[in-house]
Tab-separated table of C-alpha atoms in Angstrom:
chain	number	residue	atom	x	y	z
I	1	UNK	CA	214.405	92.096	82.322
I	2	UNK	CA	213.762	91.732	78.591
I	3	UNK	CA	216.998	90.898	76.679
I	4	UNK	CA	215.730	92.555	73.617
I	5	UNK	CA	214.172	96.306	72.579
I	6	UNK	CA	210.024	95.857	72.928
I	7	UNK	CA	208.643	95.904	69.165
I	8	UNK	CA	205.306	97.546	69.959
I	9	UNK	CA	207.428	100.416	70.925
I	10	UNK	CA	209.870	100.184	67.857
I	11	UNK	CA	206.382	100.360	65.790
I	12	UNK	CA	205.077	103.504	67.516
I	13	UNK	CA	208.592	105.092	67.250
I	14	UNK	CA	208.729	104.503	63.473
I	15	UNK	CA	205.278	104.364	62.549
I	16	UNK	CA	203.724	107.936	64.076
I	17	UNK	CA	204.172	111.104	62.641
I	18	UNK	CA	203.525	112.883	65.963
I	19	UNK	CA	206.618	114.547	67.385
I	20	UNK	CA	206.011	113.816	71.058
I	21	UNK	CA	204.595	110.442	70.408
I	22	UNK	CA	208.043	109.621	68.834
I	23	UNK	CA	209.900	111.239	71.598
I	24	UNK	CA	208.101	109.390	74.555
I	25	UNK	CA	208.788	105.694	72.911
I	26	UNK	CA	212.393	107.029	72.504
I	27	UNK	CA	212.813	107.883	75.725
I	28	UNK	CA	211.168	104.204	76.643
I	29	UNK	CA	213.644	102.695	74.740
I	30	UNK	CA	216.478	104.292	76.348
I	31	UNK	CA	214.838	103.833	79.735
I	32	UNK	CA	215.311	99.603	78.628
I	33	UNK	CA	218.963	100.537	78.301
I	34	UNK	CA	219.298	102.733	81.548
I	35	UNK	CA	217.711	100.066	83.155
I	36	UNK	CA	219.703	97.041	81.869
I	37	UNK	CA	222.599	99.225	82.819
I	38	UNK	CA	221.690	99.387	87.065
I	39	UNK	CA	221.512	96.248	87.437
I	40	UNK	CA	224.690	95.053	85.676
I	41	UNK	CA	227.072	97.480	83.892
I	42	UNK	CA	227.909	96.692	80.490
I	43	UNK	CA	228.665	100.005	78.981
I	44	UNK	CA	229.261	99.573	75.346
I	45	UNK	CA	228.753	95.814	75.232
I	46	UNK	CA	225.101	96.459	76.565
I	47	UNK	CA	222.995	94.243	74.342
I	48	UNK	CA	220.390	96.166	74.749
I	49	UNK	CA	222.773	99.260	73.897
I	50	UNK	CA	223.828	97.905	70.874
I	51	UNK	CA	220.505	96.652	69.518
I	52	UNK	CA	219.459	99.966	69.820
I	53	UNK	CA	222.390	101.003	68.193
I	54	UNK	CA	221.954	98.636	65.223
I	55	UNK	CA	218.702	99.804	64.251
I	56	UNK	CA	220.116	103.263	64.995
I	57	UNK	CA	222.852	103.107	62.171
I	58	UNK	CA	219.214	101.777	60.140
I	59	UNK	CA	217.177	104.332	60.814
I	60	UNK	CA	219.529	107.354	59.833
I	61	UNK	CA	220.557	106.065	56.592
I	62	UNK	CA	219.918	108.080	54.078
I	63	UNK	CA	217.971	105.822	52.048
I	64	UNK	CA	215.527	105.085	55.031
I	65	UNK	CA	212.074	107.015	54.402
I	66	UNK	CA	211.479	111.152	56.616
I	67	UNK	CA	209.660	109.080	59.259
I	68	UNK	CA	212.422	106.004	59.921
I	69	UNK	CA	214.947	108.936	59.882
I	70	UNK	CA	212.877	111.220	62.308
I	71	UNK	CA	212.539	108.050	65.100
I	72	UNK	CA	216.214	107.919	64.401
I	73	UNK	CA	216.952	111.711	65.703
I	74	UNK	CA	214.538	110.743	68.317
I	75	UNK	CA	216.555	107.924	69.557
I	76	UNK	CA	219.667	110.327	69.334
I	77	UNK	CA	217.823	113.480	71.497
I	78	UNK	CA	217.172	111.123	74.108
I	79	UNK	CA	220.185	108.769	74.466
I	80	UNK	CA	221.638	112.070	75.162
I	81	UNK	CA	220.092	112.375	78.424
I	82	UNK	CA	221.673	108.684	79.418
I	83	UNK	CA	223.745	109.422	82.434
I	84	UNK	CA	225.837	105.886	81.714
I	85	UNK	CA	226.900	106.718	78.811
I	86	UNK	CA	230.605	106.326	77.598
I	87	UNK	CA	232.855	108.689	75.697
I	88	UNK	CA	232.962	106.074	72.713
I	89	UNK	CA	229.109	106.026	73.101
I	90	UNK	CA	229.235	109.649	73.357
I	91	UNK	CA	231.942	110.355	70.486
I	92	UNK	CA	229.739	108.041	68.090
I	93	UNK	CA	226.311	110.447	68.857
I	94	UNK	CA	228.458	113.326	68.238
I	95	UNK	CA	229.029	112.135	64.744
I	96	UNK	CA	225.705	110.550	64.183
I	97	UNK	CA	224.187	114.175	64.673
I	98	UNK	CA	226.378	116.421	62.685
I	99	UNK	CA	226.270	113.732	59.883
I	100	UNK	CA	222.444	114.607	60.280
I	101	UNK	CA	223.331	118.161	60.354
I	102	UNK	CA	224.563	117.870	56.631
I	103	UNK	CA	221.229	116.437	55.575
I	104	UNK	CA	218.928	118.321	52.981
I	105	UNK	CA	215.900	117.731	54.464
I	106	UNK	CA	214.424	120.405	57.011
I	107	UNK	CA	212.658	118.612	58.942
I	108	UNK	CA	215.573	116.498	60.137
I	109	UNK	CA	217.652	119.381	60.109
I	110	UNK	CA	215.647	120.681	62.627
I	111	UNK	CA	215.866	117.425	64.674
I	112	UNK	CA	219.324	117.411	64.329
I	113	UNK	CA	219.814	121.041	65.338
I	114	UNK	CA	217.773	120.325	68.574
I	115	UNK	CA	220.480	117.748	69.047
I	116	UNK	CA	223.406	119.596	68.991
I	117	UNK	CA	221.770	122.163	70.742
I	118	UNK	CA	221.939	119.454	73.796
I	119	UNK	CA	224.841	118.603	73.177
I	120	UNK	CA	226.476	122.140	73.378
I	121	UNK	CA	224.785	122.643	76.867
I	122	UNK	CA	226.352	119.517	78.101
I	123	UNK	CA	229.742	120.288	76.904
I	124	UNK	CA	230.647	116.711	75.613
I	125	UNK	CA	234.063	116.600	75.260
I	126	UNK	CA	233.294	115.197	71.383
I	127	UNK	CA	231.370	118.261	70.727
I	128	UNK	CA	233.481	120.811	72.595
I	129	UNK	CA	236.967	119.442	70.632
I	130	UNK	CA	235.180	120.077	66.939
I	131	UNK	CA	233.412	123.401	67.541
I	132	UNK	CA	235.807	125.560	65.016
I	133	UNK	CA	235.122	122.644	62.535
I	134	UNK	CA	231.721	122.951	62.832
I	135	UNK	CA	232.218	126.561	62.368
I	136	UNK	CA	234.063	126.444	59.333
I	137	UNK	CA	231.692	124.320	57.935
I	138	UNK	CA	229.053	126.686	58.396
I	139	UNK	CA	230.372	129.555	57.263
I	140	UNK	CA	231.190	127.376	54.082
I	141	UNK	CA	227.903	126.947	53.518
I	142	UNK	CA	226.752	130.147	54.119
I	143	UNK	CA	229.677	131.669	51.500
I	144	UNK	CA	228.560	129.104	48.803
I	145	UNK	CA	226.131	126.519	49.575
I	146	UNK	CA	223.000	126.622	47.575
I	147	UNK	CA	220.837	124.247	49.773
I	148	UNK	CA	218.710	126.263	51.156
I	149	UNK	CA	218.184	123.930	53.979
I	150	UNK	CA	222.356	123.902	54.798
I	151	UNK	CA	222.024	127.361	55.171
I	152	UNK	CA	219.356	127.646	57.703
I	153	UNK	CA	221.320	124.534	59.414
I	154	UNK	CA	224.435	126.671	59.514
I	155	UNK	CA	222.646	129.936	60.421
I	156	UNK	CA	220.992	128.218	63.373
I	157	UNK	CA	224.154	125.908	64.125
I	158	UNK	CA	226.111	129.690	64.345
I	159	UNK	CA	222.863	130.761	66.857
I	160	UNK	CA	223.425	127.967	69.075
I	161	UNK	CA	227.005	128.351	69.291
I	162	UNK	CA	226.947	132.086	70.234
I	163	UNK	CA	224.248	131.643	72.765
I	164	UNK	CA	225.872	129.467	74.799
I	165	UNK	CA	229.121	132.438	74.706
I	166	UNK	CA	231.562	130.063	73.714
I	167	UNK	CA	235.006	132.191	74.180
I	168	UNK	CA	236.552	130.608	71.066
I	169	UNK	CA	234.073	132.054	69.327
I	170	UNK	CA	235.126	135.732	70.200
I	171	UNK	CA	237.637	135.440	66.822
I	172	UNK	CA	235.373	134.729	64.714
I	173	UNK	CA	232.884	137.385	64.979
I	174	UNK	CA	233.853	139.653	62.167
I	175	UNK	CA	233.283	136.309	59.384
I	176	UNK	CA	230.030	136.107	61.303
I	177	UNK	CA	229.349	139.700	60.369
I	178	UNK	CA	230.263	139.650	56.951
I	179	UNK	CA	229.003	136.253	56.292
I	180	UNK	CA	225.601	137.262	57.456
I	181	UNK	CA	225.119	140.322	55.289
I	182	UNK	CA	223.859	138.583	52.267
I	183	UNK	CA	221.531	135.883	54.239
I	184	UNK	CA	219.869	139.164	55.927
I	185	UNK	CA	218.849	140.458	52.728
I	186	UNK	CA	217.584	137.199	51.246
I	187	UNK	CA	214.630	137.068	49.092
I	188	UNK	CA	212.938	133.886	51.487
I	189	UNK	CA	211.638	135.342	54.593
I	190	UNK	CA	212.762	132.345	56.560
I	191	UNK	CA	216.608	133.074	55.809
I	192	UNK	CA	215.851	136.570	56.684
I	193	UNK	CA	214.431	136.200	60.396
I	194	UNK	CA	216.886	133.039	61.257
I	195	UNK	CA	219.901	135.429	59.717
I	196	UNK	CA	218.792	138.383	62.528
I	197	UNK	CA	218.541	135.996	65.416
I	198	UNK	CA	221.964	134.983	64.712
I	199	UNK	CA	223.235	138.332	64.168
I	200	UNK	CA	221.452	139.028	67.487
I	201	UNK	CA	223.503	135.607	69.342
I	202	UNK	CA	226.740	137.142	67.614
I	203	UNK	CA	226.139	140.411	69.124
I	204	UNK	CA	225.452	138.558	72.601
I	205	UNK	CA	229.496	137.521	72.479
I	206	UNK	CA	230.588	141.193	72.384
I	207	UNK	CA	231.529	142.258	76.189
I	208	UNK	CA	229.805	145.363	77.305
I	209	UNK	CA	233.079	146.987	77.928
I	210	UNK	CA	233.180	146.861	74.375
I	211	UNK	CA	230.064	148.344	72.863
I	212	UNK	CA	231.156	151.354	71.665
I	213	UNK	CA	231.122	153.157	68.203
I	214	UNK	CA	234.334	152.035	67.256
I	215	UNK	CA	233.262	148.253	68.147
I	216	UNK	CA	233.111	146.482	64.672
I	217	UNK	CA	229.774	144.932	65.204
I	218	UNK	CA	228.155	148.253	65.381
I	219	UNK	CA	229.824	149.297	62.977
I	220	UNK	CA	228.692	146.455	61.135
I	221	UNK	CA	224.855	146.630	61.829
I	222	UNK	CA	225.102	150.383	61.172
I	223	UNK	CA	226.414	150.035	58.081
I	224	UNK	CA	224.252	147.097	57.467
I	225	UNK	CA	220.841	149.216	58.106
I	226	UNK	CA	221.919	152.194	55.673
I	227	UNK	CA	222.849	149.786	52.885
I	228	UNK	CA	219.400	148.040	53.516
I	229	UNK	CA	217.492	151.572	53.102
I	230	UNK	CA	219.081	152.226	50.186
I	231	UNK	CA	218.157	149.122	48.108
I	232	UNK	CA	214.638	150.431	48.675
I	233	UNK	CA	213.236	146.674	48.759
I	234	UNK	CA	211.245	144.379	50.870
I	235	UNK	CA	214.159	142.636	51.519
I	236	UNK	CA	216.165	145.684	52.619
I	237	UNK	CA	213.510	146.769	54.589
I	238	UNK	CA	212.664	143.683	56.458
């Protein structure tokens, strides 16, 4: 068993601007890890863990170059799937991604989206215990933030929250709506479409017991379309 990370995969991982290519010599990087980890467990203290780590912390710096930084999300999508992995291990990913999250750069922001997305679905405990902060963030953006890549981070951070019905969520569904009004009338097409697939995860949270006329998020979208119709625009129409 190698006592170090193989370089010709390192090079691959930060050299190739091909999506999968940089996924499949992340996950063989984590499989040296996973591996290290059956035949002695180490946790933490794995060298090879924190090697990986190291050049981890490297890669995501926001002075590295788009392609070091994108074979750093890489390395953070697939340590995810690690099934030995421990809640300090855990806790630090959670914080390594929503750092990423803040970034102004879409393509990470996508990366890092894909992340959390995981991360959600798993219910980490480091993820679950900071959902309302993540929340309030977004919203924050969305009320004042003028990066337009923060706001289609916290528009799809809001999507991937509602999809996966979170029931904290429930009380937070009439910011959603009002919060969303402006980004579904926004001049770049991109805000537009990622604003109505949000409103559409927000509606997903409403029980059916509750759809009625005097639900507020009908109310909303009804009031929503008529407003829309009268600014006679492509935005309003769209």
């Amino acid at each position: 068993m190698s006592e170090h990370l193989r370089p010709d995969i390192l090079g691959r991982l930060r050299t190739s601007r091909d999506a999968e290519e940089r996924a499949r010599a992340a996950q063989q990087l984590c499989s040296q890890v996973t591996d290290s980890e059956a035949i002695e467990r180490h946790g933490e203290q794995n060298p090879l863990y924190v090697e990986l780590n190291t050049r981890l912390v490297k890669l995501l710096n926001p002075a590295s170059d788009i392609l070091d930084r994108l074979a750093g999300t890489a390395i953070l999508l697939a340590l995810v799937d690690v099934d030995s992995l421990e809640d300090k291990q855990k806790f630090r990913i959670t914080q390594q991604t929503k750092t990423q999250l803040a970034g102004s750069e879409m393509a990470i922001s996508n990366e890092a989206v894909a992340i959390y997305k995981k991360l959600i679905e798993k219910r980490w405990a480091s993820v679950m215990s900071s959902v309302e902060t993540e929340v309030n963030r977004c919203l924050e953006w969305l009320g004042s933030e003028r990066n337009e890549v923060r706001r289609m981070t916290a528009l799809r951070v809001i999507e991937v929250l509602c999809s996966n019905h979170l029931v904290p969520l429930h009380s937070y569904l009439t910011k959603f709506f009002a919060t969303l009004s402006n980004p579904l009338r926004d001049q770049r097409s991109e805000i537009r479409v990622a604003a109505a697939r949000t409103l559409g995860a927000c509606m997903g949270l409403i029980p059916m017991s509750e759809r009625n006329v005097r639900n507020p998020g009908l109310n909303f979208l009804y009031e929503e379309l008529q407003r829309n119709f009268q600014m006679a625009s492509v935005e309003g129409y769209h």
